[in-house]
Coordinates of C-alpha atoms and ligand atoms in Angstrom, one line a residue:
X144 CA 43.0 20.1 16.2
X145 CA 39.7 20.9 18.0
X146 CA 37.3 18.1 17.5
X147 CA 33.6 17.9 18.4
X148 CA 31.7 14.7 19.3
X149 CA 28.0 14.5 20.0
X150 CA 26.2 11.4 21.3
X151 CA 22.9 10.6 23.0
X152 CA 22.2 7.8 25.4
X153 CA 19.5 6.4 27.7
X154 CA 19.7 6.6 31.4
X155 CA 19.0 3.3 33.2
X156 CA 15.7 3.4 35.0
X157 CA 17.3 2.3 38.3
X158 CA 19.8 5.1 38.4
X159 CA 18.6 7.7 41.0
X160 CA 18.4 11.2 39.6
X161 CA 20.2 12.4 42.7
X162 CA 23.4 10.6 41.7
X163 CA 23.6 12.5 38.4
X164 CA 25.2 15.6 40.0
X165 CA 27.9 13.6 41.5
X166 CA 28.5 11.7 38.3
X167 CA 29.0 15.0 36.5
X168 CA 31.3 16.3 39.1
X169 CA 33.5 13.3 38.9
X170 CA 33.6 13.3 35.1
X171 CA 34.4 17.0 35.0
X172 CA 37.7 16.5 36.9
X173 CA 38.8 14.1 34.2
X174 CA 37.5 16.3 31.4
X175 CA 39.3 19.3 32.7
X176 CA 42.5 17.4 33.0
X177 CA 42.3 16.5 29.3
X178 CA 41.1 19.9 28.1
X179 CA 37.6 18.7 27.1
X180 CA 34.6 21.0 27.6
X181 CA 31.1 21.0 26.3
X182 CA 27.5 20.7 27.5
X183 CA 25.5 17.8 28.9
X184 CA 21.7 17.9 28.5
X185 CA 19.2 15.6 30.2
X186 CA 15.6 15.4 29.4
X187 CA 14.4 13.0 32.1
X188 CA 15.2 9.9 30.0
X189 CA 18.0 10.7 27.6
X190 CA 21.4 12.3 27.8
X191 CA 22.7 14.5 25.0
X192 CA 26.3 15.5 25.2
X193 CA 28.6 17.7 23.1
X194 CA 32.3 17.2 23.8
X195 CA 34.9 19.6 22.5
X196 CA 38.6 19.3 22.8
X197 CA 41.8 17.8 21.3
X198 CA 40.9 14.8 19.1
X199 CA 42.7 12.2 21.2
X200 CA 41.2 13.4 24.4
X201 CA 37.7 13.5 23.1
X202 CA 38.1 9.9 21.8
X203 CA 39.5 8.8 25.2
X204 CA 36.6 10.3 27.1
X205 CA 34.0 9.0 24.7
X206 CA 35.4 5.4 25.1
X207 CA 35.0 5.8 28.9
X208 CA 31.5 7.2 28.4
X209 CA 30.5 4.1 26.3
X210 CA 31.7 1.8 29.1
X211 CA 29.7 3.6 31.8
X212 CA 27.1 1.2 33.2
X213 CA 24.6 3.9 34.2
X214 CA 23.4 4.4 30.7
X215 CA 22.9 2.4 27.5
X216 CA 22.0 2.7 23.9
X217 CA 24.9 5.1 23.4
X218 CA 24.6 6.4 19.8
X219 CA 27.3 8.7 18.3
X220 CA 25.5 11.4 16.3
X221 CA 28.2 13.6 15.0
X222 CA 32.0 13.8 14.8
X223 CA 33.4 17.0 13.3
X224 CA 36.0 19.7 13.6
X225 CA 35.6 23.3 14.5
X226 CA 37.8 26.5 14.8
X227 CA 36.6 27.3 18.3
X228 CA 34.8 25.9 21.3
X229 CA 31.1 26.6 21.4
X230 CA 30.8 25.7 25.1
X231 CA 34.2 26.5 26.6
X232 CA 33.5 26.9 30.3
X233 CA 35.7 24.7 32.4
X234 CA 33.7 21.7 33.6
X235 CA 30.7 20.4 31.9
X236 CA 27.5 21.7 33.3
X237 CA 24.6 19.3 33.5
X238 CA 21.6 21.1 32.0
X239 CA 18.3 19.6 33.1
X240 CA 15.7 20.4 30.4
X241 CA 12.8 19.3 32.6
X242 CA 13.4 22.3 34.9
X243 CA 12.6 24.9 32.2
X244 CA 9.4 25.6 30.4
X245 CA 9.4 25.0 26.7
X246 CA 9.6 28.5 25.2
X247 CA 12.7 29.5 27.2
X248 CA 14.6 26.2 27.3
X249 CA 16.5 26.6 24.1
X250 CA 17.6 30.1 25.0
X251 CA 18.7 29.0 28.4
X252 CA 20.9 26.3 26.8
X253 CA 22.4 28.8 24.3
X254 CA 23.2 31.2 27.2
X255 CA 25.8 28.7 28.2
X256 CA 27.6 29.2 25.0
X257 CA 31.0 30.9 25.2
X258 CA 31.7 31.4 21.5
X259 CA 32.7 35.0 20.8
X260 CA 30.2 35.2 18.1
X261 CA 26.5 34.7 18.8
X262 CA 25.8 31.0 18.4
X263 CA 24.0 30.5 15.1
X264 CA 22.0 27.6 13.6
X265 CA 24.0 27.2 10.4
X266 CA 26.2 25.0 12.6
X267 CA 25.5 21.2 12.5
X268 CA 26.4 20.8 16.1
X269 CA 23.8 23.4 17.2
X270 CA 21.2 22.0 14.9
X271 CA 21.7 18.6 16.7
X272 CA 21.3 20.4 20.0
X273 CA 18.1 22.2 19.0
X274 CA 16.6 18.9 17.7
X275 CA 17.3 17.3 21.0
X276 CA 15.9 20.1 23.0
X277 CA 12.8 20.1 20.8
X278 CA 12.6 16.3 20.8
X279 CA 12.4 16.4 17.0
X280 CA 14.0 13.0 16.3
X281 CA 12.7 11.2 19.3
X282 CA 10.6 8.7 17.3
X283 CA 13.8 7.5 15.8
X284 CA 15.4 6.5 19.1
X285 CA 14.9 2.8 19.2
X286 CA 15.4 1.6 22.7
X287 CA 16.8 -1.8 22.1
X288 CA 16.8 -4.3 25.0
X289 CA 20.0 -5.1 26.8
X290 CA 22.5 -7.5 25.3
X291 CA 21.7 -10.8 27.0
X292 CA 18.0 -10.5 26.8
X293 CA 18.0 -12.9 23.9
X294 CA 19.5 -16.3 23.7
X295 CA 20.4 -18.0 20.4
X296 CA 19.5 -21.6 20.4
X297 CA 20.8 -23.8 17.5
X298 CA 18.1 -25.8 15.8
X299 CA 19.4 -28.8 13.9
X300 CA 16.1 -29.9 12.5
X301 CA 16.9 -28.7 9.0
X302 CA 20.7 -29.2 9.2
X303 CA 22.2 -31.4 6.5
X304 CA 25.8 -32.4 6.1
X305 CA 25.9 -33.4 2.4
X306 CA 29.6 -34.1 2.3
X307 CA 31.9 -33.8 -0.7
X308 CA 30.0 -36.3 -2.7
X309 CA 27.2 -33.8 -3.0
X310 CA 29.5 -31.6 -5.2
X311 CA 30.2 -34.6 -7.5
X312 CA 33.9 -34.0 -7.9
X313 CA 33.7 -30.7 -9.7
X314 CA 36.5 -28.2 -9.6
X315 CA 34.4 -26.1 -7.3
X316 CA 31.5 -26.5 -4.8
X317 CA 29.0 -24.4 -2.9
X318 CA 28.3 -23.5 0.6
X319 CA 24.8 -22.6 1.6
X320 CA 23.8 -19.9 4.1
X321 CA 20.2 -19.4 5.2
X322 CA 18.4 -16.1 5.0
X323 CA 15.9 -16.1 7.8
X324 CA 12.9 -14.4 9.4
X325 CA 14.0 -14.8 13.1
X326 CA 10.8 -13.9 14.8
X327 CA 8.7 -16.1 12.5
X328 CA 11.3 -18.9 13.0
X329 CA 11.4 -19.3 9.3
X330 CA 14.1 -19.9 6.7
X331 CA 13.1 -17.9 3.7
X332 CA 15.9 -18.6 1.3
X333 CA 19.2 -20.5 1.0
X334 CA 22.1 -18.5 -0.6
X335 CA 24.5 -20.6 -2.7
X336 CA 28.1 -19.3 -2.2
X337 CA 30.8 -20.7 -4.5
X338 CA 33.8 -22.4 -3.0
X339 CA 36.9 -24.3 -4.0
X340 CA 36.5 -28.0 -3.3
X341 CA 38.3 -27.5 0.0
X342 CA 36.0 -24.7 1.0
X343 CA 38.2 -21.7 -0.2
X344 CA 36.5 -18.4 -0.8
X345 CA 34.9 -17.2 -4.0
X346 CA 37.8 -14.9 -4.5
X347 CA 40.2 -17.8 -4.3
X348 CA 38.1 -19.8 -6.8
X349 CA 37.8 -17.0 -9.3
X350 CA 41.4 -15.8 -8.9
X351 CA 42.8 -19.1 -10.3
X352 CA 40.7 -18.8 -13.5
X353 CA 42.0 -16.9 -16.6
X354 CA 40.3 -13.5 -16.8
X355 CA 38.5 -14.4 -20.0
X356 CA 36.8 -17.5 -18.6
X357 CA 35.3 -15.9 -15.5
X358 CA 31.9 -14.9 -16.8
X359 CA 31.3 -18.3 -18.4
X360 CA 32.6 -20.2 -15.4
X361 CA 30.4 -18.1 -13.1
X362 CA 27.2 -18.8 -15.1
X363 CA 27.9 -22.5 -15.7
X364 CA 28.7 -23.1 -12.1
X365 CA 25.1 -22.5 -11.3
X366 CA 24.2 -25.9 -12.8
X367 CA 25.9 -27.5 -9.8
X368 CA 24.2 -25.0 -7.4
X369 CA 20.8 -26.1 -8.7
X370 CA 21.7 -29.8 -8.5
X371 CA 23.0 -29.5 -4.9
X372 CA 20.0 -27.5 -3.9
X373 CA 17.7 -30.2 -5.3
X374 CA 19.5 -32.8 -3.3
X375 CA 19.4 -30.7 -0.1
X376 CA 15.6 -30.3 -0.5
X377 CA 14.2 -26.9 -1.4
X378 CA 10.6 -27.4 -0.4
X379 CA 9.1 -24.0 0.6
X380 CA 12.4 -22.2 0.1
X381 CA 13.8 -19.9 -2.5
X382 CA 17.4 -20.4 -3.7
X383 CA 19.5 -17.3 -4.0
X384 CA 22.4 -17.4 -6.5
X385 CA 25.1 -14.9 -7.1
X386 CA 26.1 -13.7 -10.6
X387 CA 28.4 -11.0 -11.8
X388 CA 26.2 -8.7 -13.8
X389 CA 28.4 -9.2 -16.8
X390 CA 27.9 -13.0 -16.6
X391 CA 24.4 -12.2 -17.7
X392 CA 25.5 -9.8 -20.4
X393 CA 28.7 -11.4 -21.9
X394 CA 27.7 -15.1 -22.0
X395 CA 25.3 -15.7 -24.9
X396 CA 21.9 -17.1 -24.0
X397 CA 22.7 -16.8 -20.3
X398 CA 19.1 -16.7 -19.1
X399 CA 18.1 -19.6 -21.3
X400 CA 20.9 -21.6 -19.8
X401 CA 19.7 -20.8 -16.2
X402 CA 16.1 -21.8 -17.1
X403 CA 17.1 -25.1 -18.7
X404 CA 19.2 -26.0 -15.6
X405 CA 16.4 -24.9 -13.2
X406 CA 13.9 -27.2 -14.9
X407 CA 16.4 -30.0 -15.3
X408 CA 16.8 -30.1 -11.5
X409 CA 13.1 -30.1 -10.7
X410 CA 13.1 -26.4 -9.6
X411 CA 10.8 -23.6 -10.8
X412 CA 12.0 -20.2 -11.9
X413 CA 9.8 -18.6 -9.2
X414 CA 12.1 -20.2 -6.6
X415 CA 15.2 -18.5 -7.9
X416 CA 16.6 -15.2 -6.7
X417 CA 19.4 -13.8 -8.8
X418 CA 21.7 -11.6 -6.7
X419 CA 23.9 -9.1 -8.5
X420 CA 26.2 -6.4 -7.0
X421 CA 26.2 -2.9 -8.4
X422 CA 29.7 -3.2 -9.6
X423 CA 30.1 -3.0 -13.4
X424 CA 26.3 -2.7 -14.0
X425 CA 26.2 1.0 -14.5
X426 CA 28.8 1.0 -17.3
X427 CA 26.7 -1.3 -19.5
X428 CA 23.2 -0.6 -18.1
X429 CA 21.3 -1.1 -21.4
X430 CA 22.6 -4.6 -22.0
X431 CA 22.1 -5.4 -18.3
X432 CA 18.5 -4.2 -18.4
X433 CA 17.8 -6.5 -21.4
X434 CA 19.1 -9.5 -19.4
X435 CA 17.0 -8.5 -16.4
X436 CA 13.9 -8.2 -18.5
X437 CA 14.4 -11.8 -19.7
X438 CA 15.0 -13.0 -16.1
X439 CA 11.9 -11.4 -14.8
X440 CA 9.8 -12.6 -17.8
X441 CA 10.8 -16.1 -17.0
X442 CA 9.7 -15.7 -13.4
X443 CA 13.0 -15.3 -11.5
X444 CA 13.5 -12.5 -9.0
X445 CA 16.2 -10.0 -8.8
X446 CA 18.1 -8.9 -5.7
X447 CA 20.7 -6.1 -5.6
X448 CA 23.5 -7.4 -3.4
X449 CA 25.9 -5.4 -1.2
X450 CA 23.6 -2.4 -1.5
X451 CA 25.4 0.7 -0.1
X452 CA 28.9 -0.6 -0.6
X453 CA 29.3 0.3 -4.3
X454 CA 29.4 3.6 -6.0
X455 CA 26.2 3.5 -8.1
X456 CA 23.7 2.4 -5.5
X457 CA 21.1 5.1 -5.9
X458 CA 21.6 5.7 -9.6
X459 CA 21.1 2.0 -10.3
X460 CA 18.0 2.0 -8.1
X461 CA 16.6 4.9 -10.1
X462 CA 17.0 2.8 -13.3
X463 CA 16.1 -0.7 -12.1
X464 CA 13.9 -1.6 -9.1
X465 CA 14.7 -5.1 -7.9
X466 CA 12.4 -7.3 -5.9
X467 CA 14.9 -7.2 -3.0
X468 CA 17.7 -5.2 -1.7
X469 CA 20.4 -6.8 0.4
X470 CA 22.0 -4.1 2.6
X471 CA 25.8 -4.5 2.8
X472 CA 27.4 -5.5 6.0
X473 CA 29.4 -2.3 6.1
X474 CA 26.2 -0.4 6.8
X475 CA 24.9 -3.0 9.2
X476 CA 27.9 -3.5 11.5
X477 CA 27.5 -1.6 14.8
X478 CA 24.4 0.2 13.5
X479 CA 23.2 0.4 17.1
X480 CA 26.0 2.7 17.9
X481 CA 26.1 4.9 14.8
X482 CA 23.8 7.9 14.2
X483 CA 24.9 8.2 10.5
X484 CA 24.3 4.5 9.8
X485 CA 20.9 4.7 11.5
X486 CA 19.8 7.7 9.4
X487 CA 21.0 6.1 6.2
X488 CA 19.3 2.8 6.9
X489 CA 16.0 4.6 7.7
X490 CA 16.2 6.4 4.4
X491 CA 16.8 3.2 2.5
X492 CA 13.9 1.6 4.3
X493 CA 11.6 4.4 3.5
X494 CA 12.6 4.3 -0.1
X495 CA 12.2 0.5 -0.3
X496 CA 8.8 0.8 1.4
X497 CA 7.6 3.4 -1.1
X498 CA 8.8 1.1 -4.0
X499 CA 7.6 -2.1 -2.4
X500 CA 11.1 -3.6 -2.5
X501 CA 11.8 -6.1 0.3
X502 CA 14.9 -5.7 2.4
X503 CA 17.5 -8.2 3.8
X504 CA 20.2 -7.1 6.2
X505 CA 23.4 -9.0 5.5
X506 CA 26.3 -9.9 7.8
X507 CA 24.5 -9.5 11.1
X508 CA 26.9 -10.6 13.8
X509 CA 25.7 -9.0 17.0
X510 CA 22.4 -9.3 18.8
X511 CA 22.2 -5.6 19.2
X512 CA 22.5 -5.0 15.5
X513 CA 19.7 -7.5 14.9
X514 CA 17.5 -5.9 17.5
X515 CA 18.1 -2.4 16.2
X516 CA 17.3 -3.6 12.6
X517 CA 14.1 -5.3 13.8
X518 CA 13.0 -2.1 15.5
X519 CA 13.6 -0.3 12.3
X520 CA 11.3 -2.7 10.5
X521 CA 13.6 -5.2 8.8
X522 CA 12.4 -8.8 9.1
X523 CA 14.8 -10.8 7.0
X524 CA 18.4 -11.4 8.0
X525 CA 21.6 -13.2 7.0
X526 CA 24.6 -13.4 9.1
X527 CA 26.9 -15.4 11.4
X528 CA 24.7 -14.5 14.4
X529 CA 22.1 -16.9 13.0
X530 CA 24.1 -19.3 10.7
X531 CA 27.4 -19.5 8.9
X532 CA 27.6 -20.9 5.4
X533 CA 28.0 -24.6 5.4
X534 CA 30.1 -26.2 2.6
X535 CA 28.1 -28.9 0.8
X536 CA 25.2 -28.7 3.3
X537 CA 22.7 -26.6 5.3
X538 CA 23.8 -25.3 8.7
X539 CA 21.8 -25.4 11.9
X540 CA 20.1 -22.0 12.5
X541 CA 20.4 -20.3 15.9
X542 CA 17.0 -18.8 16.5
X543 CA 16.6 -16.0 19.1
X544 CA 14.7 -16.8 22.2
X545 CA 13.7 -14.1 24.6
X546 CA 15.0 -14.6 28.1
X547 CA 13.0 -13.5 31.1
X548 CA 9.8 -12.6 29.1
X549 CA 8.3 -10.8 32.0
X550 CA 11.4 -8.5 32.5
Ligands
C2E46 P1 27.7 -12.0 -0.8 O1 26.8 -12.5 -1.9 O2 27.3 -10.7 -0.2 O3 27.6 -13.2 0.2 C1 27.7 -13.0 1.6 C2 29.1 -13.1 2.0 O4 29.2 -12.6 3.4 C3 29.6 -14.6 2.1 O5 31.0 -14.5 1.9 C4 29.3 -14.9 3.5 O6 30.2 -15.9 4.0 C5 29.6 -13.6 4.2 N1 28.9 -13.5 5.4 C6 27.6 -13.9 5.7 N2 27.3 -13.6 7.0 C7 28.3 -12.9 7.5 C8 28.6 -12.2 8.7 O7 27.8 -12.2 9.7 N3 29.8 -11.6 8.9 C9 30.7 -11.6 7.9 N4 31.9 -11.0 8.1 N5 30.5 -12.2 6.7 C10 29.3 -12.8 6.5 P2 31.7 -15.4 0.8 O8 31.0 -16.7 0.7 O9 33.2 -15.3 1.0 O10 31.3 -14.6 -0.5 C11 31.8 -13.4 -0.8 C12 31.2 -12.9 -2.1 O11 31.6 -13.7 -3.2 C13 29.7 -13.0 -2.1 O12 29.2 -12.0 -1.3 C14 29.4 -12.8 -3.5 O13 29.4 -11.5 -3.9 C15 30.6 -13.5 -4.2 N6 30.1 -14.9 -4.6 C16 29.8 -16.0 -4.0 N7 29.4 -17.0 -4.8 C17 29.5 -16.4 -6.0 C18 29.1 -16.9 -7.3 O14 28.7 -18.1 -7.5 N8 29.3 -16.1 -8.4 C19 29.7 -14.8 -8.2 N9 29.9 -14.0 -9.3 N10 30.0 -14.3 -7.0 C20 29.9 -15.1 -5.9
MN47 MN1 25.0 -12.6 -2.4
MN48 MN1 26.3 -9.3 0.0

């Protein structure tokens, strides 16, 4: 099957322009061997390449390209299939956009086309090509610094090892994971994540309960979350708790129960963020809305958890606007390499900005992910890069520190 891959990347400043021709000649030998053709554009800073060929071969060449040390910020823009090659000439010509004047440049590029039909713009690949030639998307290229330009230094000043006694011998416990503003060096919230007493996952805990007890167990468990949080010290922090949406709907007086336990533990409702996932909500949205009205009237905030991972994301958002959206890890991971994820995140951010909804990126594991997200305008993060959840305690936070500030 003929597959198409498009990426863009950034040439390192210290690579001499002269060496590009040689680079291309070398690459072409390999491309030819694997039956991969295409076109390579260079605009003085960025490369844009369209690769066409057998699927396996295109993947193999792209992997090599990603490893190449002469460029960085390699972002895959498109992967698709086509009936015929658009640029089928043997070898991949390097097309230097800076050598042409603006009005003729696009035409000159298209002259390289080999398709038997005239190349037309109802083709996504050619739309990408045009956008690059016209620098249409350039403001969305975030040039993140190299990996290694930040160091992550664990700060133990707020670390607490509560030990099992903190959980008071219940049949479950909680781990706490900070949500942070890395550049302000600030913990903004602690999220309470349910555990078995030995530290087993939420799934493990809920799986051993009879189905009909789950909602009640979920809600009532929050009593311990509040008590543990109180003992850990919540000054200046919010506490984020997770609830199945139906725990708020199915358990009578759920919100009253939460309020009573919040006060009993010396906390205030304004400190509590209730996180719910989209799952289940949409099927009983009216009852869910009633519960949310109560939550909000009492002063608690609402966060939609795992945003983007469910099926009802935008529909739910059209009905209910939460205070915060937590973007699911599936959209965050390797965002610095993925054009589609970048475009989706930018749309989510634009939407949240218009609606004054704050945004947290979840599950950040790589410095490059964090740097891309910061450039995109996200300031609050949760993830193993900064801190893993700590059973019965608060973990140390690894704050980013810029290395070589003059470089
Ligand atoms: P969640 O609310 O999205 O919580 C974040 C989950 O992602 C946690 O998993 C956390 O350990 C994990 N995580 C955080 N940073 C990273 C990262 O950088 N990489 C990766 N791979 N994972 C990361 P955990 O603790 O296993 O919780 C799973 C889910 O269980 C939670 O997802 C939440 O939806 C649910 N849950 C936790 N506590 C409760 C609860 O008390 N009630 C209910 N109903 N659900 C809960
Ligand atoms: Mn959560
Ligand atoms: Mn989540």
